[in-house]
Amino acid sequence: MAAQSFSPSLTRLLFTVKYASLQSRCCAVHSKAQYSTVYNPSEKTFDKILIANRGEIACRVIKTCKKMGIQTVAVHSDVDSSAVHTKMADEAVCVGPAPTSKSYLNMDAIMDAIRATGAQAVHPGYGFLSENKEFAKRLAAEGVTFIGPDTHAIQAMGDKIESKLIAKAAKVNTIPGFDGVVKTAEEAVKIAKDIGYPVMIKASAGGGGKGMRISWNDEETREGFRFSSQEAESSFGDDRLLIEKYIDNPRHIEIQVLADKHGNALWLNERECSIQRRNQKVVEEAPSTFLDPVTRRAMGEQAVQLAKAVQYSSAGTVEFLVDSKKNFYFLEMNTRLQVEHPITECITGLDLVEQMIRVASGYQLQHKQQDIPINGWAIESRVYAEDPYKSFGLPSIGRLSEYQEPLNLSNVRVDSGIQEGSDISIYYDPMISKLVTYGSTRAEALARMEDALDNYVIRGVTHNIPLLREIITHPRFISGDISTSFLPEVYPDGFKGHQLEVDRRRELLASAAALYITAQLRSQMVLGNLRVPSTPVECSHWELCVKLGEGHHSAEVTKSGNVYTVHVDGGKVEVSGQWNLASPLLPLIINGQHRMLQCLSRDASGKIVLQYLGTSFQVHVLSKLATELNTYMPEKVPEDTSSILRSPMPGTMVTVSVKPGDTVAEGQEICVIEAMKMQNSLTASKQAKVKSVHCKPGETVGEGDLLVELE
Amino acid sequence: MMAAFGVARSSCGLVNGLRISLRGLAQVKHGAVAAAVPQTRLQRDSRWYSVSHPSVKERIDKKRKAALVGGGQKRIDAQHKRGKLTARERVELLLDPESFVETDMFVEHRCSDFGMEQDRNKFPGDSVVTGRGRINGRLVYVFSQDFTVFGGSLSGAHAQKICKIMDQAMTVGAPVIGLNDSGGARIQEGVESLAGYADIFLRNVMASGVVPQISLIMGPCAGGAVYSPALTDFTFMVKDTSYLFITGPDVVKSVTNEDVTQEELGGAKTHTSVSGVAHHAFENDVEALLSLREFFNFLPLSNQDPSPVRECHDRSDRLVPSLDTIVPFESTKAYDMLDIIRAIVDEKDFFEIMPNYAKNIVVGFARMNGRTVGIVGNQPKVASGCLDINSSVKGARFVRFCDAFNIPIITFVDVPGFLPGTAQEYGGIIRHGAKLLFAFAEATVPKITVITRKAYGGAYDVMSSKHLRGDISLGFDSVYGFFFFFQGAVQIIFRGKENQAEAEAEYVEKFANPFPAAVRGFVDDIIEPSTTRRKICTDLEVLASKKQVNPWKKHANIPL
């Protein structure tokens, strides 16, 4: 029963044996991206590239490497030893334990891996070491090519203060603000007052929304200063902050640039990334509905000016805030491949990773600015393992017990680094995949996205498909009337899932009733020669009661063949389908319309959870008799939740600000949890005395764990 | 044992149990107390009719009507108020519509003491509803105790009704479901009631292994009455409204001076998580009865029938890619065996037996390509999946049920050994562990064993190994090893050797893989986990015609 330890060499040996056969399957799954440029095999680039990243982006890079005939080396942490990227690569090297600081950020181990495998170049992906000048320097010192811009550009653009100064000098529009390092909270307040509220406090080294706070008054400035510097310290090892004017209700539009080492630079059009929550992007599209050709060109040209000003090479992104009058302001430049690069690839036909590799090995750009098209429209939804009902998405963890990407649909691209059976852990970003759809028009791309979301099977973790589907079908989104505050404006009381209209509700109820009957009838299908003959109930008409939320709906069902006719809520619904009780997908024809539902669970007592229009609904189907008898069943009293604080997500306790006996005021901070590098403050829901504390700083907590009890 | 039980227990156990349950349910008027309740209008009517000589047909109708309302509307209301259904409502919900064929509706108790002979104390059918019916078209015999009549107390007539359907169930070969809701013995009948219990016990024992017997406890069940559910194959309970105990809280207080509530002493939570008496608990009557219908689908009607096959929508050759990554490489890291089981079986439908007791072993029913199978699995998530006293007993009883009723057994093995320690040794892990060994060894149903990671020490043998007549033994390619617990083995073999680490590495290289077992034929094949479902389905297909007979014996002597 005690732990056994084995030598690492043996571990690796066995590991190789175990997964060798799996590699081919993984590769086969991810091979849908289509590019208009054809790879030229006579262009010699590298023999072997190490990908210093994990997850979908590592897989994405490996795919292009395979296309270009380049050997690949994956690095992985110990928990990722059977991850998709590890299996996809030709070689894999373990670089440390799960925490990123000890593995994917562990430069020493990664340098060792490069030496051991003889990789000639490193693709850093995004995040991790992608914008780390130190890493780029170390690679250069060993003669290994960094697939990205050179150290100078990383340094210049990586520092938000310096980048702003350079941008100003390059005649790029910038936001008014304080261009210096803020040292104390009081200084922050003073500067904020000078600029005028609202202001944005952000980490100088930051990106991806981490270490960013918006402040509307002095108090929030002090708090924001504290949080941002802590987050900046823990995420980037650099607690410097800057403050600038916060542009209310802006759009976030960015320009993809591509430059070579010979002074050529192109802009590859824009990406509209305004749909964000907590400054992290959720839905992106290219092109933007908002830009006219003149603005697009102006932004593109400024982006190229900036790239040239820092002698940029490789792919990069210049982010702009665009106000309602189409004034645009430089926000920052990301000196790496962006998460949302696939939509640019879709509309331009370029393989950005291939271009990065070409540029890194010294080739000139293949294209001229006039060769860069906007072909159709592409939308990307970031599918996250998170609960969209809590602040538009709090991380969730778990094992993907069932997972099926909607790749059977045309014009759908899924970039993912996980597969059925993968674990979404607290250590890494909870992104499941990037779901990209494209079409000749925006409407086509959006319709495809609806289908893709409905066909996407994810079980085992909570995911944000309900929110994604609501966003892409919202009238404001469809009309293009969006800004970075889209979510809080559209859902001021938080996201509540799809609100069913009468017709849709009737369809849901009818589908549930039909599914219930299907299961009931199947229960009677005992096969074989029976010693005691079975006498199934001959019935083609049922009276049921379907409970949805607090509402009880009587349903009369008749069946002929595969078609159920359901009278419910004063309307008639015809439902037909294949009725496969084993399939997670439930393709139905409801009143002549094709609808894709998903059955999430179904139990003996008639509880059925269906996903319809993206949102999952729990319905309870009972026979008329069971419904009548159910009225006698006692109500089970749910736990009183006002006096207990449970962890809303899995994560690590950063601080616990109370101890037993303390009196807390309503809204007072009780503790701070860090999950996926975000610090979240948990507050008291009422004024009360603290009864007991069940957590301490540094501890790992799971979702729903009891943290603090109030009296 | 039975003799002692008859005398000692009847005075102490049965009667005390009743007294206590009466006190415990003070708001419930039943048993002897019930006689004081004024007669219902209906019974007054029937007496009036008897004066004016109604026709036999009219009398039959009246009796039938009276039987349908049991102890009368007032008591029915009281039953509902407690969140419980009446005996008849339960039967109606459990069985297919209009399939119930009632027997002995006219039986009345025969007690003539303490005023019980008066008409107002006679209820047609007495305190139990019996008969047969269908669940999803399949035959079943049912009794449902009626708490509205004398608190469901067991009279001689009540027992006789139950015995009658049990006898018929055995001759026909169909399961018996008991819905228990009884205050205990009918005190007024004294030894007659006790005899009734014994008659039922005897039938429970005779039917054991012949037809499946299921008890659903839906109210009190105290004193000697508890032994009937205990003798049946499965005991299910309803949360918050059902209790099982030998003696109630008052007697406990007076004898051992312990303060304990009914719920703590014998509630669903206690019996499903602490004592292991009950196999599953449900939220309420409706959920329990609907779930019981679902459970019933898994069972064959009798030991003469093969494991039932239901229409299946899940492809038998379905690959399960998620299994390829489920078993962590480190032999000490936990994973959830339920994830493996649910991924492999038809439609993820797994009916777990005793999910909250001895959680280091998982047992339950599922289907493979439509056919019912029994699943046994070590649970690495709990206590490393070791075998201990409770898990051995839990596993053994389940395996024996499957064997008795021709249900193939699929065993998922990842076991680090038996749990060491004084608590286990003093508790008799040797004889309890032997039960599981015995059960697997004597089982003649198809036995398929899948070793997911490791099987160390004696536990390797016990877990349906090839050596105990396992038909098919498969090893995941993640299999780590067999036989012995590495560090212990290394210490013994290489004692005194200077370089322990090197010695350990040598041993590991030799045994930390599936080959030592595979070359000896102790595993038939090493498989990719994703193909497990396909393999098991085809193997079961072949094994369906398996014939194996144990040597004749009066009965085996399992180490109890």
Short mmCIF file of N, CA, C and O in Angstrom, two decimals, chain B residues 398-451:
data_model
loop_
_atom_site.label_atom_id
_atom_site.label_comp_id
_atom_site.label_asym_id
_atom_site.label_seq_id
_atom_site.Cartn_x
_atom_site.Cartn_y
_atom_site.Cartn_z
N PHE B 398 -22.52 -10.16 -3.29
CA PHE B 398 -22.94 -9.79 -4.64
C PHE B 398 -22.57 -10.88 -5.65
O PHE B 398 -23.38 -11.26 -6.51
N VAL B 399 -21.36 -11.38 -5.53
CA VAL B 399 -20.90 -12.42 -6.46
C VAL B 399 -21.80 -13.65 -6.35
O VAL B 399 -22.19 -14.26 -7.35
N ARG B 400 -22.17 -13.99 -5.11
CA ARG B 400 -23.02 -15.17 -4.93
C ARG B 400 -24.41 -14.95 -5.53
O ARG B 400 -25.01 -15.87 -6.06
N PHE B 401 -24.92 -13.72 -5.41
CA PHE B 401 -26.22 -13.46 -6.03
C PHE B 401 -26.12 -13.69 -7.54
O PHE B 401 -26.96 -14.37 -8.13
N CYS B 402 -25.09 -13.10 -8.14
CA CYS B 402 -24.93 -13.22 -9.59
C CYS B 402 -24.82 -14.69 -9.99
O CYS B 402 -25.45 -15.15 -10.94
N ASP B 403 -24.03 -15.43 -9.22
CA ASP B 403 -23.83 -16.84 -9.56
C ASP B 403 -25.14 -17.62 -9.44
O ASP B 403 -25.48 -18.44 -10.27
N ALA B 404 -25.89 -17.31 -8.38
CA ALA B 404 -27.15 -18.02 -8.16
C ALA B 404 -28.12 -17.79 -9.31
O ALA B 404 -28.92 -18.66 -9.64
N PHE B 405 -28.06 -16.59 -9.91
CA PHE B 405 -29.06 -16.25 -10.92
C PHE B 405 -28.47 -16.09 -12.33
O PHE B 405 -28.98 -15.32 -13.14
N ASN B 406 -27.39 -16.80 -12.56
CA ASN B 406 -26.86 -16.92 -13.94
C ASN B 406 -26.43 -15.59 -14.55
O ASN B 406 -26.50 -15.41 -15.77
N ILE B 407 -26.02 -14.66 -13.72
CA ILE B 407 -25.60 -13.36 -14.23
C ILE B 407 -24.08 -13.36 -14.37
O ILE B 407 -23.37 -13.54 -13.39
N PRO B 408 -23.57 -13.18 -15.58
CA PRO B 408 -22.11 -13.16 -15.76
C PRO B 408 -21.46 -12.07 -14.91
O PRO B 408 -22.07 -11.04 -14.66
N ILE B 409 -20.25 -12.36 -14.48
CA ILE B 409 -19.56 -11.41 -13.60
C ILE B 409 -18.34 -10.84 -14.32
O ILE B 409 -17.51 -11.58 -14.84
N ILE B 410 -18.27 -9.51 -14.33
CA ILE B 410 -17.09 -8.84 -14.89
C ILE B 410 -16.37 -8.16 -13.74
O ILE B 410 -16.97 -7.39 -12.99
N THR B 411 -15.11 -8.49 -13.58
CA THR B 411 -14.36 -7.98 -12.44
C THR B 411 -13.25 -7.07 -12.93
O THR B 411 -12.46 -7.46 -13.79
N PHE B 412 -13.21 -5.86 -12.40
CA PHE B 412 -12.14 -4.91 -12.73
C PHE B 412 -11.18 -4.86 -11.55
O PHE B 412 -11.56 -4.50 -10.45
N VAL B 413 -9.96 -5.25 -11.82
CA VAL B 413 -9.02 -5.43 -10.71
C VAL B 413 -7.95 -4.35 -10.72
O VAL B 413 -7.30 -4.09 -11.74
N ASP B 414 -7.81 -3.68 -9.59
CA ASP B 414 -6.65 -2.82 -9.32
C ASP B 414 -6.51 -2.83 -7.82
O ASP B 414 -7.03 -1.98 -7.12
N VAL B 415 -5.82 -3.84 -7.33
CA VAL B 415 -5.86 -4.06 -5.89
C VAL B 415 -4.44 -4.14 -5.31
O VAL B 415 -3.57 -4.85 -5.82
N PRO B 416 -4.19 -3.32 -4.28
CA PRO B 416 -2.86 -3.33 -3.69
C PRO B 416 -2.70 -4.42 -2.64
O PRO B 416 -1.60 -4.59 -2.10
N GLY B 417 -3.76 -5.15 -2.31
CA GLY B 417 -3.64 -6.21 -1.32
C GLY B 417 -4.73 -6.09 -0.28
O GLY B 417 -5.67 -5.31 -0.42
N PHE B 418 -4.61 -6.91 0.75
CA PHE B 418 -5.54 -6.82 1.88
C PHE B 418 -5.04 -5.76 2.84
O PHE B 418 -3.83 -5.54 2.98
N LEU B 419 -5.95 -5.09 3.50
CA LEU B 419 -5.59 -4.03 4.43
C LEU B 419 -4.93 -4.63 5.67
O LEU B 419 -5.52 -5.48 6.33
N PRO B 420 -3.72 -4.20 5.99
CA PRO B 420 -3.07 -4.73 7.19
C PRO B 420 -3.55 -4.02 8.46
O PRO B 420 -4.21 -3.00 8.38
N GLY B 421 -3.23 -4.56 9.61
CA GLY B 421 -3.51 -3.88 10.87
C GLY B 421 -4.23 -4.74 11.88
O GLY B 421 -4.88 -5.72 11.52
N THR B 422 -4.13 -4.35 13.13
CA THR B 422 -4.77 -5.13 14.20
C THR B 422 -6.28 -5.10 14.06
O THR B 422 -6.95 -6.10 14.29
N ALA B 423 -6.82 -3.92 13.66
CA ALA B 423 -8.28 -3.82 13.57
C ALA B 423 -8.80 -4.88 12.61
O ALA B 423 -9.82 -5.53 12.87
N GLN B 424 -8.10 -5.06 11.51
CA GLN B 424 -8.54 -6.02 10.51
C GLN B 424 -8.31 -7.46 10.99
O GLN B 424 -9.18 -8.32 10.84
N GLU B 425 -7.13 -7.70 11.55
CA GLU B 425 -6.83 -9.07 12.00
C GLU B 425 -7.77 -9.50 13.12
O GLU B 425 -8.32 -10.59 13.09
N TYR B 426 -7.97 -8.60 14.10
CA TYR B 426 -8.86 -8.94 15.21
C TYR B 426 -10.29 -9.08 14.72
O TYR B 426 -11.08 -9.84 15.25
N GLY B 427 -10.62 -8.30 13.72
CA GLY B 427 -11.98 -8.36 13.17
C GLY B 427 -12.21 -9.61 12.33
O GLY B 427 -13.33 -9.90 11.94
N GLY B 428 -11.14 -10.34 12.05
CA GLY B 428 -11.31 -11.59 11.32
C GLY B 428 -11.20 -11.44 9.81
O GLY B 428 -11.95 -12.08 9.06
N ILE B 429 -10.29 -10.60 9.36
CA ILE B 429 -10.13 -10.43 7.92
C ILE B 429 -9.86 -11.77 7.23
O ILE B 429 -10.24 -11.97 6.08
N ILE B 430 -9.26 -12.68 7.97
CA ILE B 430 -8.94 -13.98 7.34
C ILE B 430 -10.21 -14.71 6.93
O ILE B 430 -10.38 -15.14 5.79
N ARG B 431 -11.17 -14.78 7.87
CA ARG B 431 -12.38 -15.52 7.50
C ARG B 431 -13.29 -14.69 6.59
O ARG B 431 -14.00 -15.23 5.74
N HIS B 432 -13.26 -13.35 6.76
CA HIS B 432 -14.12 -12.54 5.89
C HIS B 432 -13.54 -12.45 4.48
O HIS B 432 -14.27 -12.52 3.50
N GLY B 433 -12.24 -12.29 4.41
CA GLY B 433 -11.60 -12.27 3.10
C GLY B 433 -11.84 -13.58 2.37
O GLY B 433 -12.02 -13.62 1.15
N ALA B 434 -11.89 -14.67 3.14
CA ALA B 434 -12.12 -15.99 2.55
C ALA B 434 -13.49 -16.08 1.88
O ALA B 434 -13.68 -16.86 0.95
N LYS B 435 -14.44 -15.25 2.35
CA LYS B 435 -15.77 -15.30 1.74
C LYS B 435 -15.72 -14.89 0.28
O LYS B 435 -16.35 -15.50 -0.58
N LEU B 436 -14.96 -13.82 0.03
CA LEU B 436 -14.88 -13.33 -1.34
C LEU B 436 -14.16 -14.36 -2.21
O LEU B 436 -14.58 -14.65 -3.34
N LEU B 437 -13.11 -14.91 -1.67
CA LEU B 437 -12.36 -15.96 -2.37
C LEU B 437 -13.28 -17.13 -2.69
O LEU B 437 -13.34 -17.63 -3.82
N PHE B 438 -14.05 -17.53 -1.69
CA PHE B 438 -14.98 -18.65 -1.82
C PHE B 438 -16.00 -18.36 -2.91
O PHE B 438 -16.26 -19.19 -3.80
N ALA B 439 -16.56 -17.16 -2.82
CA ALA B 439 -17.64 -16.80 -3.75
C ALA B 439 -17.15 -16.82 -5.20
O ALA B 439 -17.81 -17.38 -6.08
N PHE B 440 -15.99 -16.21 -5.44
CA PHE B 440 -15.46 -16.20 -6.80
C PHE B 440 -15.13 -17.63 -7.27
O PHE B 440 -15.38 -18.00 -8.41
N ALA B 441 -14.55 -18.42 -6.36
CA ALA B 441 -14.10 -19.75 -6.74
C ALA B 441 -15.27 -20.66 -7.09
O ALA B 441 -15.22 -21.43 -8.04
N GLU B 442 -16.35 -20.59 -6.31
CA GLU B 442 -17.46 -21.52 -6.55
C GLU B 442 -18.35 -21.09 -7.70
O GLU B 442 -19.14 -21.88 -8.20
N ALA B 443 -18.21 -19.80 -8.12
CA ALA B 443 -19.12 -19.29 -9.15
C ALA B 443 -18.87 -20.00 -10.48
O ALA B 443 -17.73 -20.15 -10.91
N THR B 444 -19.98 -20.43 -11.11
CA THR B 444 -19.86 -21.14 -12.38
C THR B 444 -20.38 -20.31 -13.56
O THR B 444 -20.40 -20.77 -14.68
N VAL B 445 -20.83 -19.09 -13.27
CA VAL B 445 -21.29 -18.22 -14.36
C VAL B 445 -20.08 -17.74 -15.15
O VAL B 445 -18.95 -17.85 -14.66
N PRO B 446 -20.27 -17.20 -16.36
CA PRO B 446 -19.13 -16.63 -17.08
C PRO B 446 -18.44 -15.57 -16.24
O PRO B 446 -19.10 -14.72 -15.64
N LYS B 447 -17.12 -15.68 -16.17
CA LYS B 447 -16.35 -14.73 -15.35
C LYS B 447 -15.27 -14.10 -16.21
O LYS B 447 -14.39 -14.79 -16.71
N ILE B 448 -15.36 -12.79 -16.37
CA ILE B 448 -14.35 -12.07 -17.15
C ILE B 448 -13.63 -11.11 -16.20
O ILE B 448 -14.27 -10.39 -15.43
N THR B 449 -12.33 -11.15 -16.25
CA THR B 449 -11.55 -10.32 -15.33
C THR B 449 -10.70 -9.36 -16.15
O THR B 449 -10.04 -9.77 -17.11
N VAL B 450 -10.74 -8.09 -15.77
CA VAL B 450 -9.92 -7.09 -16.45
C VAL B 450 -8.99 -6.46 -15.42
O VAL B 450 -9.46 -5.86 -14.46
N ILE B 451 -7.71 -6.67 -15.60
CA ILE B 451 -6.77 -6.06 -14.66
C ILE B 451 -6.35 -4.72 -15.23
O ILE B 451 -5.78 -4.63 -16.31
#
